[in-house]
Amino acid sequence: MGFISTMSIIVTGGAGFIGANFVLDWLAQRDEPVINLDKLTYAGNLENLASLQGDARHIFVQGDIGDAALVDGLLAKHRPRAVINFAAESHVDRSINGPSEFIQTNIVGTFYLLESVRAYWETLEGETKAGFRYLHVSTDEVYGSLTKDAPAFSETSRYEPNSPYSASKAASDHLVRAYHHTYGLPVLTTNCSNNYGPYHFPEKLIPLCILNAVAGKTLPIYGDGRQIRDWLYVKDHCSAICLVLESGRVGETYNIGGWNEKANLDVVETLCAILDELKPRIDGRSYKSQIAFVKDRPGHDRRYAINAGKLALELGWKPQETFETGINKTVVWYLENQRWVTNVTSGTYRNWIGKQYGI
Ligand code: NAD
Ligand code: TYD
């Protein structure tokens, strides 16, 4: 007991947007195996991980973080040095239309995962036990909404979640905190701002607008479009998570953000300007002509902004991409990955598992 011969990590939700980027980056940088536990909801797409097919360092397991027997078995078999929890229901609009899955996965699922991890961690000994980490990936949305001139969220900002999504993430953050304070579980929590980049499911603003633009559809802007989000290129989020995992202080939370506050309308107009250059419309008009103001989201948070000073100061992290470089890369990625786009928009990505893995 307590001896791990080959180090490995368990990543949950690794077929989703950020999780897949994390797994790809992790294995591009090191050989330590990843056990990837993902339920493959509508947001899980194994095509994101197609480049890892046949790679023995990536072990994919389809399943629920709330399935205690499955998770206990994975922990006992692989004896990981860390568990990184990305698995969640993540779309605010879906949480408004149907909050139940959010409560189930984000709160109840996290609870069962914590229980399994705690039981496993308690079997460890010595350095293996001291070195073990549970890292919980969370969001800036737990802090609620900022007024125009208020200072950016810090790690000590009050939790004031406003949507069923952010409330469920807030609850999971509290459980993680409690498992550290009560049981001593060596946890780390990260609260990140809005991500964008490759493999982003096109229900979210940026991929939705890129794909709608080139398909000649409207670009729906909720309300007046002056709501502000703080955008971070997904690979910068992944690098921050790696750094927190290796060097973060146990029990601490770290805010992650790109110092890139942008109003939604400005983001969409930037996308249009890039597309006007890269793939001009046949009629010569700007893609901006496709913008349409639509009914606002209920309870729409006005502004998010992250103060990532603690992460910068304590661990020396800084993002590699500016908004300008990251958003250009992102548009180019969507234009160049037509097969991924077609399969996601047609829904055939959901057949990928059967086709590729014979499950
Ligand atoms: P996503 O919706 O793209 O992916 C979520 C993944 O989790 C999917 O692959 C899905 O199949 C899987 N999953 C869902 N329920 C599961 C369950 N019960 N068991 C196992 N797997 C399950 O989400 P994302 O945008 O990649 O976000 C990942 C994490 O990062 C989430 O916890 C989210 O709250 C957090 N986060 C996201 C952002 C953002 O801008 N996208 C910003 C900050 C934090
Ligand atoms: P989204 O990508 O859903 O992320 P989140 O709600 O987690 O911040 O939305 C980003 C912003 O864009 C948010 O203020 C809502 C807005 N939005 C639109 O204006 N139109 C849309 O079609 C979508 C999906 C979002």
Short mmCIF file of C-alpha atoms and ligand atoms in Angstrom, two decimals:
data_model
loop_
_atom_site.label_atom_id
_atom_site.label_comp_id
_atom_site.label_asym_id
_atom_site.label_seq_id
_atom_site.Cartn_x
_atom_site.Cartn_y
_atom_site.Cartn_z
CA MET A 1 0.00 0.00 0.00
CA GLY A 2 1.04 3.55 -0.66
CA PHE A 3 3.58 2.81 -3.42
CA ILE A 4 2.90 4.07 -6.92
CA SER A 5 5.43 2.70 -9.38
CA THR A 6 4.26 4.54 -12.49
CA MET A 7 2.81 7.96 -11.95
CA SER A 8 -0.44 8.84 -13.66
CA ILE A 9 -3.29 11.29 -13.33
CA ILE A 10 -7.05 10.97 -13.65
CA VAL A 11 -8.77 13.70 -15.62
CA THR A 12 -12.57 13.88 -15.58
CA GLY A 13 -14.50 15.58 -18.39
CA GLY A 14 -11.49 15.18 -20.68
CA ALA A 15 -13.62 14.83 -23.83
CA GLY A 16 -15.11 18.31 -23.36
CA PHE A 17 -13.71 21.61 -24.52
CA ILE A 18 -11.17 22.49 -21.82
CA GLY A 19 -10.56 18.92 -20.65
CA ALA A 20 -9.64 17.76 -24.17
CA ASN A 21 -7.29 20.71 -24.65
CA PHE A 22 -5.74 19.86 -21.29
CA VAL A 23 -5.23 16.17 -22.14
CA LEU A 24 -3.73 17.03 -25.55
CA ASP A 25 -1.36 19.60 -24.04
CA TRP A 26 -0.42 17.33 -21.13
CA LEU A 27 0.57 14.45 -23.41
CA ALA A 28 2.34 16.79 -25.83
CA GLN A 29 4.60 17.86 -22.96
CA ARG A 30 5.17 14.67 -20.95
CA ASP A 31 4.71 10.90 -20.98
CA GLU A 32 2.79 10.55 -17.72
CA PRO A 33 -0.41 8.64 -18.60
CA VAL A 34 -3.87 10.19 -18.34
CA ILE A 35 -6.91 8.18 -17.38
CA ASN A 36 -9.76 10.16 -18.90
CA LEU A 37 -13.17 9.59 -17.27
CA ASP A 38 -15.98 11.20 -19.23
CA LYS A 39 -19.69 10.46 -19.40
CA LEU A 40 -19.88 11.68 -23.01
CA THR A 41 -22.90 13.91 -22.60
CA TYR A 42 -23.83 16.03 -25.64
CA ALA A 43 -20.74 18.16 -24.76
CA GLY A 44 -18.31 15.24 -24.74
CA ASN A 45 -16.71 14.56 -28.10
CA LEU A 46 -14.04 11.89 -28.54
CA GLU A 47 -13.21 13.40 -31.89
CA ASN A 48 -11.46 16.12 -29.87
CA LEU A 49 -8.98 13.41 -28.89
CA ALA A 50 -8.72 11.68 -32.26
CA SER A 51 -5.00 12.47 -32.49
CA LEU A 52 -4.46 10.25 -29.43
CA GLN A 53 -5.98 7.16 -30.97
CA GLY A 54 -3.71 4.19 -30.34
CA ASP A 55 -1.64 6.18 -27.84
CA ALA A 56 -1.15 3.97 -24.79
CA ARG A 57 -0.63 7.02 -22.57
CA HIS A 58 -4.31 7.92 -22.95
CA ILE A 59 -6.82 5.58 -21.32
CA PHE A 60 -10.39 6.59 -22.03
CA VAL A 61 -13.19 5.38 -19.75
CA GLN A 62 -16.81 6.28 -20.42
CA GLY A 63 -18.59 6.88 -17.13
CA ASP A 64 -20.03 9.24 -14.56
CA ILE A 65 -18.01 11.02 -11.86
CA GLY A 66 -20.92 10.16 -9.55
CA ASP A 67 -20.55 6.40 -10.14
CA ALA A 68 -18.72 5.54 -6.92
CA ALA A 69 -18.06 1.89 -7.81
CA LEU A 70 -16.54 2.85 -11.15
CA VAL A 71 -14.42 5.67 -9.70
CA ASP A 72 -13.27 3.55 -6.72
CA GLY A 73 -12.21 0.87 -9.20
CA LEU A 74 -10.28 3.33 -11.37
CA LEU A 75 -8.47 4.79 -8.37
CA ALA A 76 -7.56 1.34 -7.03
CA LYS A 77 -6.37 0.13 -10.42
CA HIS A 78 -4.39 3.15 -11.63
CA ARG A 79 -3.33 4.64 -8.31
CA PRO A 80 -3.00 8.19 -9.69
CA ARG A 81 -0.97 10.94 -8.05
CA ALA A 82 -3.69 13.47 -8.88
CA VAL A 83 -7.31 13.83 -9.93
CA ILE A 84 -8.30 16.89 -11.96
CA ASN A 85 -12.03 17.46 -12.16
CA PHE A 86 -13.21 19.21 -15.33
CA ALA A 87 -16.47 17.24 -15.59
CA ALA A 88 -19.51 19.48 -15.38
CA GLU A 89 -22.58 20.73 -17.11
CA SER A 90 -21.23 24.05 -18.31
CA HIS A 91 -23.75 26.07 -20.33
CA VAL A 92 -25.65 28.84 -18.52
CA ASP A 93 -28.58 28.86 -20.97
CA ARG A 94 -29.10 25.11 -20.55
CA SER A 95 -29.00 25.56 -16.78
CA ILE A 96 -31.84 28.08 -17.08
CA ASN A 97 -33.92 25.75 -19.24
CA GLY A 98 -33.22 22.64 -17.16
CA PRO A 99 -31.18 22.94 -13.97
CA SER A 100 -31.55 19.34 -12.82
CA GLU A 101 -28.51 17.88 -14.63
CA PHE A 102 -26.44 20.74 -13.22
CA ILE A 103 -27.37 19.84 -9.68
CA GLN A 104 -26.77 16.17 -10.41
CA THR A 105 -23.34 16.39 -12.00
CA ASN A 106 -21.87 19.59 -10.61
CA ILE A 107 -22.99 19.13 -7.00
CA VAL A 108 -23.94 15.49 -6.40
CA GLY A 109 -21.34 14.17 -8.86
CA THR A 110 -18.57 16.25 -7.29
CA PHE A 111 -19.64 15.02 -3.86
CA TYR A 112 -19.36 11.34 -4.84
CA LEU A 113 -16.07 12.00 -6.60
CA LEU A 114 -14.72 13.66 -3.44
CA GLU A 115 -15.87 10.72 -1.36
CA SER A 116 -14.07 8.24 -3.63
CA VAL A 117 -10.93 10.37 -3.74
CA ARG A 118 -10.93 10.78 0.03
CA ALA A 119 -11.23 7.04 0.59
CA TYR A 120 -8.37 6.40 -1.88
CA TRP A 121 -6.16 9.15 -0.43
CA GLU A 122 -6.61 7.71 3.06
CA THR A 123 -5.07 4.42 1.88
CA LEU A 124 -1.91 6.21 0.70
CA GLU A 125 1.17 6.60 2.85
CA GLY A 126 4.30 8.69 3.17
CA GLU A 127 5.40 10.77 0.22
CA THR A 128 2.70 9.34 -2.02
CA LYS A 129 0.05 10.60 0.36
CA ALA A 130 1.77 13.94 0.89
CA GLY A 131 2.17 14.47 -2.85
CA PHE A 132 -1.39 13.57 -3.85
CA ARG A 133 -3.62 16.39 -5.17
CA TYR A 134 -7.28 16.83 -6.07
CA LEU A 135 -7.66 19.84 -8.37
CA HIS A 136 -11.14 21.28 -8.87
CA VAL A 137 -11.67 23.33 -12.03
CA SER A 138 -14.16 26.10 -11.41
CA THR A 139 -15.33 29.38 -12.82
CA ASP A 140 -15.33 33.11 -12.10
CA GLU A 141 -19.14 33.01 -12.39
CA VAL A 142 -19.38 31.92 -8.73
CA TYR A 143 -18.56 35.52 -7.75
CA GLY A 144 -21.64 36.94 -9.46
CA SER A 145 -21.78 40.14 -11.48
CA LEU A 146 -19.60 43.27 -11.27
CA THR A 147 -20.72 46.84 -11.80
CA LYS A 148 -18.88 48.84 -14.47
CA ASP A 149 -16.11 50.28 -12.29
CA ALA A 150 -15.86 47.66 -9.54
CA PRO A 151 -12.46 46.00 -9.03
CA ALA A 152 -11.95 42.59 -10.66
CA PHE A 153 -12.77 39.43 -8.69
CA SER A 154 -10.04 38.26 -6.33
CA GLU A 155 -9.88 34.97 -4.43
CA THR A 156 -11.52 36.69 -1.45
CA SER A 157 -14.47 38.12 -3.38
CA ARG A 158 -17.83 37.04 -1.98
CA TYR A 159 -19.62 34.14 -3.62
CA GLU A 160 -22.79 35.54 -5.20
CA PRO A 161 -23.79 33.09 -7.95
CA ASN A 162 -26.77 34.16 -10.05
CA SER A 163 -27.56 31.30 -12.45
CA PRO A 164 -28.31 27.65 -11.70
CA TYR A 165 -24.97 26.88 -13.41
CA SER A 166 -22.92 29.24 -11.26
CA ALA A 167 -24.83 28.24 -8.12
CA SER A 168 -24.05 24.57 -8.79
CA LYS A 169 -20.36 25.36 -9.35
CA ALA A 170 -20.32 27.47 -6.18
CA ALA A 171 -21.78 24.57 -4.23
CA SER A 172 -19.12 22.23 -5.58
CA ASP A 173 -16.37 24.72 -4.65
CA HIS A 174 -17.72 24.76 -1.11
CA LEU A 175 -17.70 20.98 -0.90
CA VAL A 176 -14.09 20.89 -2.09
CA ARG A 177 -13.15 23.50 0.50
CA ALA A 178 -14.93 21.54 3.22
CA TYR A 179 -13.12 18.30 2.32
CA HIS A 180 -9.84 20.08 2.89
CA HIS A 181 -10.83 21.73 6.15
CA THR A 182 -12.63 18.72 7.59
CA TYR A 183 -10.69 15.74 6.28
CA GLY A 184 -7.40 17.32 5.25
CA LEU A 185 -7.84 16.24 1.63
CA PRO A 186 -5.08 18.02 -0.35
CA VAL A 187 -7.25 20.07 -2.69
CA LEU A 188 -6.61 22.96 -5.05
CA THR A 189 -9.32 25.07 -6.66
CA THR A 190 -9.03 27.26 -9.73
CA ASN A 191 -11.62 29.85 -10.75
CA CYS A 192 -11.14 30.84 -14.37
CA SER A 193 -12.75 33.40 -16.63
CA ASN A 194 -14.38 32.64 -20.03
CA ASN A 195 -12.26 30.42 -22.25
CA TYR A 196 -12.14 30.29 -26.04
CA GLY A 197 -10.15 28.28 -28.57
CA PRO A 198 -10.17 24.97 -30.48
CA TYR A 199 -12.80 22.27 -29.78
CA HIS A 200 -15.24 24.73 -28.19
CA PHE A 201 -18.78 23.40 -28.56
CA PRO A 202 -20.79 25.78 -30.77
CA GLU A 203 -23.48 26.57 -28.23
CA LYS A 204 -21.15 29.14 -26.65
CA LEU A 205 -20.83 32.69 -28.01
CA ILE A 206 -17.52 32.57 -29.90
CA PRO A 207 -17.77 29.24 -31.78
CA LEU A 208 -21.50 29.81 -32.37
CA CYS A 209 -20.84 33.15 -34.05
CA ILE A 210 -17.92 31.88 -36.16
CA LEU A 211 -19.96 28.97 -37.48
CA ASN A 212 -23.19 30.95 -37.91
CA ALA A 213 -21.30 33.66 -39.78
CA VAL A 214 -19.87 31.36 -42.43
CA ALA A 215 -23.17 29.47 -42.67
CA GLY A 216 -24.96 32.75 -43.49
CA LYS A 217 -27.03 32.62 -40.30
CA THR A 218 -27.74 35.41 -37.80
CA LEU A 219 -25.29 36.22 -35.01
CA PRO A 220 -27.56 36.45 -31.95
CA ILE A 221 -26.58 39.12 -29.41
CA TYR A 222 -28.46 38.96 -26.12
CA GLY A 223 -29.88 42.29 -24.90
CA ASP A 224 -27.72 45.31 -25.73
CA GLY A 225 -24.51 43.27 -26.18
CA ARG A 226 -22.66 45.44 -23.65
CA GLN A 227 -22.19 42.60 -21.14
CA ILE A 228 -18.51 42.11 -20.39
CA ARG A 229 -16.56 38.85 -20.18
CA ASP A 230 -12.84 38.41 -19.46
CA TRP A 231 -11.53 36.11 -22.21
CA LEU A 232 -8.66 33.64 -21.88
CA TYR A 233 -7.25 31.39 -24.61
CA VAL A 234 -7.90 27.80 -23.51
CA LYS A 235 -4.26 26.72 -23.68
CA ASP A 236 -3.35 29.47 -21.22
CA HIS A 237 -5.97 28.08 -18.85
CA CYS A 238 -4.38 24.63 -19.24
CA SER A 239 -0.89 25.94 -18.51
CA ALA A 240 -2.19 27.63 -15.36
CA ILE A 241 -3.82 24.41 -14.17
CA CYS A 242 -0.56 22.49 -14.66
CA LEU A 243 1.31 25.11 -12.67
CA VAL A 244 -1.22 25.11 -9.83
CA LEU A 245 -1.16 21.31 -9.78
CA GLU A 246 2.63 21.18 -9.43
CA SER A 247 3.27 24.25 -7.26
CA GLY A 248 0.00 25.55 -5.81
CA ARG A 249 -0.37 25.66 -2.05
CA VAL A 250 -2.71 22.96 -0.77
CA GLY A 251 -6.14 24.24 0.25
CA GLU A 252 -5.73 27.46 -1.73
CA THR A 253 -7.82 28.81 -4.56
CA TYR A 254 -6.29 30.56 -7.57
CA ASN A 255 -8.09 32.89 -9.95
CA ILE A 256 -7.11 32.51 -13.61
CA GLY A 257 -7.78 35.20 -16.19
CA GLY A 258 -6.33 36.90 -19.21
CA TRP A 259 -6.82 40.59 -18.35
CA ASN A 260 -8.99 40.78 -21.46
CA GLU A 261 -12.33 42.37 -20.65
CA LYS A 262 -14.46 42.71 -23.75
CA ALA A 263 -18.10 43.54 -24.39
CA ASN A 264 -19.95 40.79 -26.26
CA LEU A 265 -20.75 43.03 -29.21
CA ASP A 266 -17.07 43.97 -29.57
CA VAL A 267 -16.11 40.28 -29.52
CA VAL A 268 -18.60 39.45 -32.27
CA GLU A 269 -17.56 42.46 -34.36
CA THR A 270 -13.92 41.37 -34.02
CA LEU A 271 -14.87 37.88 -35.26
CA CYS A 272 -16.67 39.47 -38.20
CA ALA A 273 -13.65 41.63 -39.06
CA ILE A 274 -11.32 38.61 -39.02
CA LEU A 275 -13.72 36.60 -41.18
CA ASP A 276 -14.12 39.55 -43.58
CA GLU A 277 -10.35 39.24 -44.16
CA LEU A 278 -9.98 35.47 -44.20
CA LYS A 279 -13.21 34.38 -45.89
CA PRO A 280 -15.03 37.38 -47.38
CA ARG A 281 -18.74 37.05 -48.09
CA ILE A 282 -19.54 36.56 -51.77
CA ASP A 283 -21.67 39.72 -51.84
CA GLY A 284 -18.76 41.79 -50.45
CA ARG A 285 -20.72 42.92 -47.38
CA SER A 286 -19.31 42.51 -43.87
CA TYR A 287 -20.40 39.60 -41.67
CA LYS A 288 -21.50 42.36 -39.27
CA SER A 289 -24.66 42.61 -41.37
CA GLN A 290 -25.67 39.23 -39.87
CA ILE A 291 -25.70 40.56 -36.29
CA ALA A 292 -29.16 40.46 -34.69
CA PHE A 293 -30.12 41.69 -31.24
CA VAL A 294 -32.32 39.10 -29.52
CA LYS A 295 -34.12 38.72 -26.18
CA ASP A 296 -31.77 38.94 -23.21
CA ARG A 297 -30.83 35.93 -21.06
CA PRO A 298 -32.83 35.93 -17.78
CA GLY A 299 -30.66 37.11 -14.88
CA HIS A 300 -27.81 37.89 -17.31
CA ASP A 301 -24.64 38.80 -15.40
CA ARG A 302 -23.41 42.19 -16.60
CA ARG A 303 -19.68 41.95 -16.08
CA TYR A 304 -17.01 39.43 -15.09
CA ALA A 305 -13.37 40.38 -14.56
CA ILE A 306 -10.61 38.34 -12.96
CA ASN A 307 -7.68 39.58 -10.94
CA ALA A 308 -5.09 36.86 -11.58
CA GLY A 309 -2.46 38.63 -9.49
CA LYS A 310 -2.08 35.83 -6.93
CA LEU A 311 -1.26 33.28 -9.61
CA ALA A 312 1.19 35.66 -11.27
CA LEU A 313 2.87 36.66 -8.02
CA GLU A 314 3.02 33.27 -6.27
CA LEU A 315 3.59 30.96 -9.20
CA GLY A 316 4.88 33.29 -11.92
CA TRP A 317 2.11 32.45 -14.42
CA LYS A 318 1.26 34.65 -17.33
CA PRO A 319 -0.79 33.98 -20.46
CA GLN A 320 1.01 33.44 -23.76
CA GLU A 321 -1.77 34.81 -25.95
CA THR A 322 -3.28 38.26 -26.14
CA PHE A 323 -6.94 38.40 -27.14
CA GLU A 324 -5.88 39.46 -30.64
CA THR A 325 -3.49 36.52 -31.22
CA GLY A 326 -5.78 34.00 -29.55
CA ILE A 327 -8.94 35.00 -31.39
CA ASN A 328 -7.15 34.95 -34.74
CA LYS A 329 -5.84 31.43 -34.05
CA THR A 330 -9.32 30.37 -33.03
CA VAL A 331 -11.04 31.60 -36.18
CA VAL A 332 -8.34 29.97 -38.32
CA TRP A 333 -8.80 26.69 -36.40
CA TYR A 334 -12.55 26.64 -37.10
CA LEU A 335 -12.00 27.39 -40.77
CA GLU A 336 -9.35 24.69 -41.09
CA ASN A 337 -11.12 21.93 -39.18
CA GLN A 338 -14.09 21.45 -41.43
CA ARG A 339 -14.59 17.77 -40.63
CA TRP A 340 -14.81 18.45 -36.88
CA VAL A 341 -17.21 21.33 -37.55
CA THR A 342 -19.41 19.27 -39.87
CA ASN A 343 -19.61 16.37 -37.46
CA VAL A 344 -20.43 18.63 -34.52
CA THR A 345 -23.07 20.66 -36.32
CA SER A 346 -24.71 17.58 -37.87
CA GLY A 347 -24.55 15.65 -34.59
CA THR A 348 -22.65 12.74 -36.17
CA TYR A 349 -19.82 13.27 -33.66
CA ARG A 350 -22.02 11.28 -31.31
CA ASN A 351 -21.52 8.19 -33.50
CA TRP A 352 -17.76 8.55 -33.24
CA ILE A 353 -17.46 6.32 -30.18
CA GLY A 354 -19.15 3.41 -31.86
CA LYS A 355 -17.28 3.91 -35.11
CA GLN A 356 -13.83 4.38 -33.65
CA TYR A 357 -13.90 2.38 -30.48
CA GLY A 358 -16.48 -0.28 -31.18
CA ILE A 359 -18.21 0.43 -27.85
P1 NAD B 1 -17.82 21.16 -21.58
O1 NAD B 1 -19.30 21.25 -21.37
O2 NAD B 1 -17.26 21.45 -22.92
O3 NAD B 1 -17.30 19.70 -21.18
C1 NAD B 1 -17.74 19.03 -20.04
C2 NAD B 1 -17.31 17.57 -20.16
O4 NAD B 1 -17.71 16.90 -18.95
C3 NAD B 1 -17.96 16.84 -21.33
O5 NAD B 1 -16.99 16.06 -22.01
C4 NAD B 1 -19.00 15.95 -20.65
O6 NAD B 1 -19.25 14.73 -21.37
C5 NAD B 1 -18.34 15.69 -19.32
N1 NAD B 1 -19.32 15.35 -18.26
C6 NAD B 1 -20.47 15.98 -17.98
N2 NAD B 1 -21.09 15.39 -16.95
C7 NAD B 1 -20.29 14.36 -16.56
C8 NAD B 1 -20.37 13.39 -15.51
N3 NAD B 1 -21.42 13.35 -14.69
N4 NAD B 1 -19.37 12.50 -15.39
C9 NAD B 1 -18.31 12.53 -16.26
N5 NAD B 1 -18.19 13.41 -17.24
C10 NAD B 1 -19.17 14.32 -17.38
O7 NAD B 1 -17.20 22.11 -20.48
P2 NAD B 1 -15.85 22.97 -20.51
O8 NAD B 1 -16.16 24.29 -21.10
O9 NAD B 1 -14.76 22.15 -21.07
O10 NAD B 1 -15.62 23.19 -18.95
C11 NAD B 1 -14.84 22.29 -18.18
C12 NAD B 1 -14.80 22.77 -16.76
O11 NAD B 1 -14.25 24.06 -16.69
C13 NAD B 1 -16.19 22.86 -16.10
O12 NAD B 1 -16.08 22.43 -14.77
C14 NAD B 1 -16.52 24.34 -16.16
O13 NAD B 1 -17.36 24.71 -15.10
C15 NAD B 1 -15.13 24.95 -16.01
N6 NAD B 1 -14.94 26.27 -16.63
C16 NAD B 1 -15.31 26.48 -17.91
C17 NAD B 1 -15.07 27.74 -18.49
C18 NAD B 1 -15.41 28.03 -19.93
O14 NAD B 1 -15.30 29.17 -20.37
N7 NAD B 1 -15.80 27.03 -20.73
C19 NAD B 1 -14.48 28.76 -17.73
C20 NAD B 1 -14.12 28.48 -16.39
C21 NAD B 1 -14.36 27.24 -15.86
P1 TYD B 2 -21.41 32.01 -23.15
O1 TYD B 2 -20.45 31.70 -24.23
O2 TYD B 2 -22.68 31.22 -23.06
O3 TYD B 2 -20.62 31.99 -21.77
P2 TYD B 2 -21.09 32.48 -20.28
O4 TYD B 2 -22.56 32.66 -20.26
O5 TYD B 2 -20.63 31.34 -19.43
O6 TYD B 2 -20.33 33.75 -20.02
O7 TYD B 2 -21.83 33.54 -23.30
C1 TYD B 2 -20.85 34.57 -23.30
C2 TYD B 2 -21.60 35.90 -23.33
O8 TYD B 2 -22.26 36.01 -24.60
C3 TYD B 2 -22.69 35.99 -22.29
O9 TYD B 2 -22.76 37.34 -21.83
C4 TYD B 2 -23.96 35.64 -23.05
C5 TYD B 2 -23.67 36.15 -24.45
N1 TYD B 2 -24.29 35.39 -25.56
C6 TYD B 2 -24.97 36.10 -26.56
O10 TYD B 2 -25.07 37.34 -26.55
N2 TYD B 2 -25.51 35.37 -27.59
C7 TYD B 2 -25.44 34.01 -27.64
O11 TYD B 2 -25.99 33.40 -28.59
C8 TYD B 2 -24.73 33.31 -26.61
C9 TYD B 2 -24.63 31.81 -26.62
C10 TYD B 2 -24.17 34.05 -25.59
#
